[in-house]
PDB file of C-alpha atoms in Angstrom:
ATOM      1  CA  MET A  89       1.806 145.659  41.056  1.00  0.00           C
ATOM      2  CA  GLN A  90       4.159 144.239  38.455  1.00  0.00           C
ATOM      3  CA  LYS A  91       6.526 147.161  39.108  1.00  0.00           C
ATOM      4  CA  GLY A  92       6.588 146.344  42.858  1.00  0.00           C
ATOM      5  CA  PHE A  93       7.151 142.673  42.183  1.00  0.00           C
ATOM      6  CA  ALA A  94      10.042 143.488  39.874  1.00  0.00           C
ATOM      7  CA  GLN A  95      11.680 145.608  42.549  1.00  0.00           C
ATOM      8  CA  LEU A  96      11.364 142.864  45.149  1.00  0.00           C
ATOM      9  CA  LEU A  97      12.865 140.374  42.689  1.00  0.00           C
ATOM     10  CA  MET A  98      15.747 142.707  41.986  1.00  0.00           C
ATOM     11  CA  ILE A  99      16.417 143.196  45.692  1.00  0.00           C
ATOM     12  CA  SER A 100      16.318 139.417  46.270  1.00  0.00           C
ATOM     13  CA  VAL A 101      18.858 138.827  43.490  1.00  0.00           C
ATOM     14  CA  VAL A 102      21.196 141.507  44.846  1.00  0.00           C
ATOM     15  CA  LEU A 103      21.009 140.064  48.380  1.00  0.00           C
ATOM     16  CA  THR A 104      21.726 136.581  47.043  1.00  0.00           C
ATOM     17  CA  ILE A 105      24.798 137.857  45.160  1.00  0.00           C
ATOM     18  CA  LEU A 106      26.034 139.746  48.207  1.00  0.00           C
ATOM     19  CA  ALA A 107      25.511 136.708  50.472  1.00  0.00           C
ATOM     20  CA  SER A 108      27.350 134.435  48.062  1.00  0.00           C
ATOM     21  CA  GLY A 109      30.261 136.882  47.799  1.00  0.00           C
ATOM     22  CA  GLY A 110      30.458 137.214  51.565  1.00  0.00           C
ATOM     23  CA  VAL A 111      30.593 133.490  52.072  1.00  0.00           C
ATOM     24  CA  TYR A 112      33.336 133.164  49.424  1.00  0.00           C
ATOM     25  CA  TRP A 113      35.373 135.959  51.001  1.00  0.00           C
ATOM     26  CA  ILE A 114      35.036 134.416  54.472  1.00  0.00           C
ATOM     27  CA  LEU A 115      36.062 130.943  53.286  1.00  0.00           C
ATOM     28  CA  ARG A 116      38.996 132.282  51.295  1.00  0.00           C
ATOM     29  CA  ASN A 117      40.378 134.401  54.053  1.00  0.00           C
ATOM     30  CA  LYS A 118      39.813 131.981  56.896  1.00  0.00           C
ATOM     31  CA  GLN A 119      43.198 130.804  58.273  1.00  0.00           C
ATOM     32  CA  PRO A 120      43.762 128.096  60.821  1.00  0.00           C
ATOM     33  CA  LYS A 121      44.440 129.550  64.206  1.00  0.00           C
ATOM     34  CA  ASN A 122      48.017 129.367  65.359  1.00  0.00           C
ATOM     35  CA  ILE A 123      48.227 127.614  68.659  1.00  0.00           C
ATOM     36  CA  ASN A 124      51.065 128.951  70.683  1.00  0.00           C
ATOM     37  CA  GLN A 125      52.796 125.823  71.914  1.00  0.00           C
ATOM     38  CA  PRO A 126      55.664 126.046  74.331  1.00  0.00           C
ATOM     39  CA  ASP A 127      59.070 125.322  72.835  1.00  0.00           C
ATOM     40  CA  ILE A 128      60.128 121.793  73.598  1.00  0.00           C
ATOM     41  CA  LYS A 129      63.809 121.678  74.310  1.00  0.00           C
ATOM     42  CA  LYS A 130      65.378 118.446  73.248  1.00  0.00           C
ATOM     43  CA  THR A 131      67.825 117.329  75.903  1.00  0.00           C
ATOM     44  CA  ILE A 132      70.310 114.736  74.733  1.00  0.00           C
ATOM     45  CA  LEU A 133      71.521 112.763  77.664  1.00  0.00           C
ATOM     46  CA  PRO A 134      74.985 111.260  77.439  1.00  0.00           C
ATOM     47  CA  ILE A 135      74.950 107.507  77.014  1.00  0.00           C
ATOM     48  CA  GLN A 136      76.717 105.868  79.878  1.00  0.00           C
ATOM     49  CA  LYS A 137      78.655 102.950  78.538  1.00  0.00           C
ATOM     50  CA  ASN A 138      79.524 100.388  81.127  1.00  0.00           C
ATOM     51  CA  VAL A 139      82.677  99.395  79.304  1.00  0.00           C
ATOM     52  CA  LEU A 140      86.013  98.987  81.051  1.00  0.00           C
ATOM     53  CA  SER A 141      89.259  99.698  79.305  1.00  0.00           C
ATOM     54  CA  LEU A 142      91.282  96.691  78.216  1.00  0.00           C
ATOM     55  CA  LYS A 143      93.887  97.533  80.841  1.00  0.00           C
ATOM     56  CA  SER A 144      91.269  97.526  83.606  1.00  0.00           C
ATOM     57  CA  VAL A 145      89.792  94.250  82.406  1.00  0.00           C
ATOM     58  CA  GLU A 146      93.182  92.587  82.362  1.00  0.00           C
ATOM     59  CA  LYS A 147      93.975  93.966  85.805  1.00  0.00           C
ATOM     60  CA  ASN A 148      90.728  92.551  87.212  1.00  0.00           C
ATOM     61  CA  LYS A 149      91.691  89.144  85.869  1.00  0.00           C
ATOM     62  CA  GLU A 150      94.856  89.102  87.966  1.00  0.00           C
ATOM     63  CA  GLN A 151      95.438  88.783  91.673  1.00  0.00           C
ATOM     64  CA  THR A 152      98.539  89.789  93.610  1.00  0.00           C
ATOM     65  CA  TYR A 153      99.709  87.681  96.529  1.00  0.00           C
ATOM     66  CA  GLN A 154     102.105  89.264  99.011  1.00  0.00           C
ATOM     67  CA  ASN A 155     103.912  87.595 101.888  1.00  0.00           C
ATOM     68  CA  LYS A 156     105.831  90.096 104.014  1.00  0.00           C
ATOM     69  CA  GLN A 157     107.240  87.419 106.304  1.00  0.00           C
ATOM     70  CA  LEU A 158     108.827  85.556 103.412  1.00  0.00           C
ATOM     71  CA  GLY A 159     109.688  88.801 101.639  1.00  0.00           C
ATOM     72  CA  PHE A 160     108.069  88.521  98.222  1.00  0.00           C
ATOM     73  CA  GLN A 161     104.981  88.996  96.096  1.00  0.00           C
ATOM     74  CA  LEU A 162     103.722  87.479  92.857  1.00  0.00           C
ATOM     75  CA  THR A 163     100.811  87.937  90.470  1.00  0.00           C
ATOM     76  CA  TYR A 164      98.652  85.173  89.005  1.00  0.00           C
ATOM     77  CA  PRO A 165      95.464  84.829  86.896  1.00  0.00           C
ATOM     78  CA  ASN A 166      92.527  85.367  89.255  1.00  0.00           C
ATOM     79  CA  GLU A 167      89.960  83.308  87.352  1.00  0.00           C
ATOM     80  CA  ASP A 168      91.942  80.074  87.006  1.00  0.00           C
ATOM     81  CA  LEU A 169      94.337  79.794  89.938  1.00  0.00           C
ATOM     82  CA  THR A 170      94.439  80.071  93.710  1.00  0.00           C
ATOM     83  CA  VAL A 171      97.260  80.509  96.225  1.00  0.00           C
ATOM     84  CA  LYS A 172      97.768  78.404  99.319  1.00  0.00           C
ATOM     85  CA  GLU A 173     100.422  78.552 101.997  1.00  0.00           C
ATOM     86  CA  ASP A 174     102.139  75.214 102.409  1.00  0.00           C
ATOM     87  CA  SER A 175     104.320  73.541 105.038  1.00  0.00           C
ATOM     88  CA  GLU A 176     106.473  70.479 105.581  1.00  0.00           C
ATOM     89  CA  GLU A 177     103.686  68.954 107.669  1.00  0.00           C
ATOM     90  CA  GLU A 178     101.200  69.246 104.810  1.00  0.00           C
ATOM     91  CA  TYR A 179     103.792  68.039 102.324  1.00  0.00           C
ATOM     92  CA  ASN A 180     104.425  64.982 104.514  1.00  0.00           C
ATOM     93  CA  LYS A 181     100.699  64.225 104.654  1.00  0.00           C
ATOM     94  CA  ARG A 182     100.390  64.345 100.880  1.00  0.00           C
ATOM     95  CA  GLY A 183     103.461  62.141 100.472  1.00  0.00           C
ATOM     96  CA  ASN A 184     102.563  59.837 103.358  1.00  0.00           C
ATOM     97  CA  GLY A 185     105.972  60.170 105.023  1.00  0.00           C
ATOM     98  CA  ASP A 186     108.351  62.322 107.071  1.00  0.00           C
ATOM     99  CA  PHE A 187     110.756  63.702 104.482  1.00  0.00           C
ATOM    100  CA  ARG A 188     112.920  65.705 106.895  1.00  0.00           C
ATOM    101  CA  LYS A 189     113.443  62.591 109.019  1.00  0.00           C
ATOM    102  CA  ASN A 190     114.105  60.502 105.923  1.00  0.00           C
ATOM    103  CA  PHE A 191     116.626  63.051 104.650  1.00  0.00           C
ATOM    104  CA  LYS A 192     118.534  63.082 107.942  1.00  0.00           C
ATOM    105  CA  GLY A 193     118.491  59.296 108.158  1.00  0.00           C
ATOM    106  CA  TYR A 194     119.816  58.982 104.605  1.00  0.00           C
ATOM    107  CA  VAL A 195     122.274  61.890 104.411  1.00  0.00           C
ATOM    108  CA  GLY A 196     123.270  62.219 108.066  1.00  0.00           C
ATOM    109  CA  TYR A 197     122.124  65.805 108.663  1.00  0.00           C
ATOM    110  CA  GLU A 198     118.885  67.730 108.424  1.00  0.00           C
ATOM    111  CA  PRO A 199     117.916  69.887 105.460  1.00  0.00           C
ATOM    112  CA  GLY A 200     117.782  73.665 105.834  1.00  0.00           C
ATOM    113  CA  LYS A 201     115.224  75.208 108.175  1.00  0.00           C
ATOM    114  CA  LEU A 202     112.016  75.948 106.311  1.00  0.00           C
ATOM    115  CA  LEU A 203     110.582  79.416 106.959  1.00  0.00           C
ATOM    116  CA  GLY A 204     107.486  78.920 104.844  1.00  0.00           C
ATOM    117  CA  ALA A 205     106.132  77.750 101.503  1.00  0.00           C
ATOM    118  CA  VAL A 206     103.594  79.003  98.993  1.00  0.00           C
ATOM    119  CA  VAL A 207     101.982  77.115  96.136  1.00  0.00           C
ATOM    120  CA  VAL A 208      99.803  78.318  93.262  1.00  0.00           C
ATOM    121  CA  LEU A 209      97.167  75.734  92.379  1.00  0.00           C
ATOM    122  CA  GLU A 210      94.958  75.138  89.370  1.00  0.00           C
ATOM    123  CA  LYS A 211      91.250  74.363  89.682  1.00  0.00           C
ATOM    124  CA  ASP A 212      91.897  70.652  90.287  1.00  0.00           C
ATOM    125  CA  GLN A 213      94.006  71.559  93.378  1.00  0.00           C
ATOM    126  CA  ASN A 214      96.690  69.085  92.306  1.00  0.00           C
ATOM    127  CA  PHE A 215      99.908  69.987  94.155  1.00  0.00           C
ATOM    128  CA  ASP A 216     102.017  67.771  91.890  1.00  0.00           C
ATOM    129  CA  LYS A 217     100.964  69.841  88.854  1.00  0.00           C
ATOM    130  CA  SER A 218     100.995  73.282  90.460  1.00  0.00           C
ATOM    131  CA  PRO A 219     102.454  75.875  88.053  1.00  0.00           C
ATOM    132  CA  ILE A 220     104.739  77.308  90.735  1.00  0.00           C
ATOM    133  CA  SER A 221     105.791  76.369  94.264  1.00  0.00           C
ATOM    134  CA  VAL A 222     108.049  78.577  96.384  1.00  0.00           C
ATOM    135  CA  TRP A 223     109.876  77.147  99.397  1.00  0.00           C
ATOM    136  CA  VAL A 224     111.828  79.626 101.520  1.00  0.00           C
ATOM    137  CA  PHE A 225     114.632  78.389 103.786  1.00  0.00           C
ATOM    138  CA  ASP A 226     116.705  80.154 106.399  1.00  0.00           C
ATOM    139  CA  ASN A 227     120.235  80.737 105.127  1.00  0.00           C
ATOM    140  CA  PRO A 228     122.090  82.280 108.091  1.00  0.00           C
ATOM    141  CA  ASN A 229     125.528  81.297 106.782  1.00  0.00           C
ATOM    142  CA  GLY A 230     124.931  82.969 103.436  1.00  0.00           C
ATOM    143  CA  LEU A 231     125.533  79.869 101.331  1.00  0.00           C
ATOM    144  CA  THR A 232     125.633  80.399  97.575  1.00  0.00           C
ATOM    145  CA  VAL A 233     123.052  78.604  95.465  1.00  0.00           C
ATOM    146  CA  GLU A 234     125.740  76.165  94.294  1.00  0.00           C
ATOM    147  CA  SER A 235     126.777  75.362  97.870  1.00  0.00           C
ATOM    148  CA  TRP A 236     123.167  74.982  98.917  1.00  0.00           C
ATOM    149  CA  PHE A 237     122.494  72.583  96.046  1.00  0.00           C
ATOM    150  CA  ASP A 238     125.606  70.544  96.882  1.00  0.00           C
ATOM    151  CA  LYS A 239     124.338  70.128 100.429  1.00  0.00           C
ATOM    152  CA  TYR A 240     120.578  69.816 100.039  1.00  0.00           C
ATOM    153  CA  TRP A 241     119.851  69.162  96.316  1.00  0.00           C
ATOM    154  CA  TYR A 242     116.267  70.328  95.678  1.00  0.00           C
ATOM    155  CA  TYR A 243     114.806  69.228  98.991  1.00  0.00           C
ATOM    156  CA  PRO A 244     112.002  68.299  99.421  1.00  0.00           C
ATOM    157  CA  PHE A 245     111.322  67.594  95.733  1.00  0.00           C
ATOM    158  CA  LEU A 246     114.527  65.818  94.701  1.00  0.00           C
ATOM    159  CA  TRP A 247     117.460  64.716  96.829  1.00  0.00           C
ATOM    160  CA  GLY A 248     119.765  61.827  97.745  1.00  0.00           C
ATOM    161  CA  VAL A 249     122.062  61.558  94.704  1.00  0.00           C
ATOM    162  CA  PHE A 250     125.611  61.367  96.053  1.00  0.00           C
ATOM    163  CA  ASP A 251     128.183  60.615  93.408  1.00  0.00           C
ATOM    164  CA  PHE A 252     129.255  63.480  91.174  1.00  0.00           C
ATOM    165  CA  GLU A 253     128.453  61.734  87.896  1.00  0.00           C
ATOM    166  CA  SER A 254     124.890  60.923  88.944  1.00  0.00           C
ATOM    167  CA  LYS A 255     124.436  64.260  90.679  1.00  0.00           C
ATOM    168  CA  GLY A 256     125.685  66.107  87.621  1.00  0.00           C
ATOM    169  CA  HIS A 257     122.593  65.366  85.585  1.00  0.00           C
ATOM    170  CA  VAL A 258     120.481  67.425  88.023  1.00  0.00           C
ATOM    171  CA  ALA A 259     123.079  70.121  88.802  1.00  0.00           C
ATOM    172  CA  LEU A 260     122.297  73.796  88.174  1.00  0.00           C
ATOM    173  CA  ASP A 261     123.340  74.646  84.638  1.00  0.00           C
ATOM    174  CA  LYS A 262     121.348  77.719  83.537  1.00  0.00           C
ATOM    175  CA  GLU A 263     120.943  81.301  84.731  1.00  0.00           C
ATOM    176  CA  ALA A 264     118.117  83.828  84.789  1.00  0.00           C
ATOM    177  CA  THR A 265     117.462  87.231  86.367  1.00  0.00           C
ATOM    178  CA  ILE A 266     114.513  87.306  88.755  1.00  0.00           C
ATOM    179  CA  SER A 267     113.578  90.549  90.536  1.00  0.00           C
ATOM    180  CA  GLY A 268     117.051  91.915  89.906  1.00  0.00           C
ATOM    181  CA  LYS A 269     118.795  88.830  91.308  1.00  0.00           C
ATOM    182  CA  ILE A 270     120.781  86.159  89.501  1.00  0.00           C
ATOM    183  CA  ALA A 271     119.003  82.816  89.717  1.00  0.00           C
ATOM    184  CA  LYS A 272     120.342  79.426  88.692  1.00  0.00           C
ATOM    185  CA  TYR A 273     118.185  76.527  87.631  1.00  0.00           C
ATOM    186  CA  LYS A 274     117.922  73.081  86.142  1.00  0.00           C
ATOM    187  CA  ILE A 275     115.156  71.455  84.083  1.00  0.00           C
ATOM    188  CA  VAL A 276     114.741  67.861  85.199  1.00  0.00           C
ATOM    189  CA  THR A 277     113.287  66.016  82.242  1.00  0.00           C
ATOM    190  CA  TYR A 278     112.920  62.573  83.822  1.00  0.00           C
ATOM    191  CA  GLN A 279     110.487  63.687  86.538  1.00  0.00           C
ATOM    192  CA  PRO A 280     106.723  63.949  85.867  1.00  0.00           C
ATOM    193  CA  ASN A 281     105.674  67.279  84.306  1.00  0.00           C
ATOM    194  CA  THR A 282     109.341  68.150  83.585  1.00  0.00           C
ATOM    195  CA  PRO A 283     109.815  70.591  86.467  1.00  0.00           C
ATOM    196  CA  LYS A 284     112.299  73.442  86.508  1.00  0.00           C
ATOM    197  CA  TYR A 285     114.099  73.846  89.854  1.00  0.00           C
ATOM    198  CA  LEU A 286     115.427  77.329  90.484  1.00  0.00           C
ATOM    199  CA  TYR A 287     117.400  78.849  93.371  1.00  0.00           C
ATOM    200  CA  ILE A 288     117.828  82.478  94.445  1.00  0.00           C
ATOM    201  CA  SER A 289     119.712  83.636  97.537  1.00  0.00           C
ATOM    202  CA  ASN A 290     118.463  86.908  99.052  1.00  0.00           C
ATOM    203  CA  ASN A 291     118.676  88.625 102.443  1.00  0.00           C
ATOM    204  CA  GLY A 292     119.681  85.569 104.474  1.00  0.00           C
ATOM    205  CA  LYS A 293     117.091  83.353 102.791  1.00  0.00           C
ATOM    206  CA  MET A 294     117.295  80.699 100.105  1.00  0.00           C
ATOM    207  CA  TYR A 295     114.359  80.584  97.696  1.00  0.00           C
ATOM    208  CA  LEU A 296     113.629  77.313  95.942  1.00  0.00           C
ATOM    209  CA  PHE A 297     111.148  77.431  93.056  1.00  0.00           C
ATOM    210  CA  ARG A 298     109.563  74.504  91.297  1.00  0.00           C
ATOM    211  CA  ILE A 299     108.145  75.678  87.960  1.00  0.00           C
ATOM    212  CA  ILE A 300     105.878  73.660  85.690  1.00  0.00           C
ATOM    213  CA  ASP A 301     104.802  74.694  82.197  1.00  0.00           C
ATOM    214  CA  GLU A 302     104.551  78.173  80.675  1.00  0.00           C
ATOM    215  CA  SER A 303     101.944  79.293  83.200  1.00  0.00           C
ATOM    216  CA  GLY A 304     104.531  78.806  85.952  1.00  0.00           C
ATOM    217  CA  ASP A 305     107.120  80.792  83.989  1.00  0.00           C
ATOM    218  CA  LYS A 306     104.655  83.636  83.514  1.00  0.00           C
ATOM    219  CA  ILE A 307     103.977  83.831  87.258  1.00  0.00           C
ATOM    220  CA  LEU A 308     107.722  83.679  87.916  1.00  0.00           C
ATOM    221  CA  GLU A 309     108.152  86.771  85.718  1.00  0.00           C
ATOM    222  CA  SER A 310     105.882  88.699  88.120  1.00  0.00           C
ATOM    223  CA  PHE A 311     107.855  87.604  91.212  1.00  0.00           C
ATOM    224  CA  LYS A 312     109.352  90.489  93.186  1.00  0.00           C
ATOM    225  CA  PHE A 313     111.264  90.668  96.430  1.00  0.00           C
ATOM    226  CA  SER A 314     109.767  93.031  98.988  1.00  0.00           C
ATOM    227  CA  GLU A 315     112.683  95.466  98.803  1.00  0.00           C
ATOM    228  CA  MET A 316     112.063  95.847  95.069  1.00  0.00           C
ATOM    229  CA  LEU A 317     108.448  97.007  95.497  1.00  0.00           C
TER     230      LEU A 317
END
């Protein structure tokens, strides 16, 4: 009986050793299962930058006005200024008078026939301080700017000085090239805002400009006659 018990004990020990070894082998060799995941392709989308070039930005800040009837165009800052077409009637209303009638009554003949006028206004819409005003007269006889000035001065803005000595202080004394044409002008320092009056003769028309401040000069630089476009 002791011999049988010893055999059973031996068998139990062997089984225990084998079980322990099996567990160790299983734990050692157990690897985490690889899960086959689909490849994720990283797509890099281009970043759309809503940025305009400096040239485009500057262009959007400017506006071009064109008048085919009067034969010119000009460019001005879009955000600060506006353009309005003017007339002698409107000018008379602002000045509370009839300046053509007054001119004829004082000088003895009418001023040149006005074909149209254009004024660039600042936000306050003050015509007296407008950077640039353009008055276009009919010039069928092809008068030079000097002859036109001798006859009409700077109508409607300044006129009525007869004697040469007095007239001399407002006479044209400087030149400039505007849109390929020779222009002559005078800066009148005694008038409010120190306007510059400038004449150009072109294609049977006489162009009178009143320029105030650097902003008016800058717009004048953009001025082009229609045939130059």
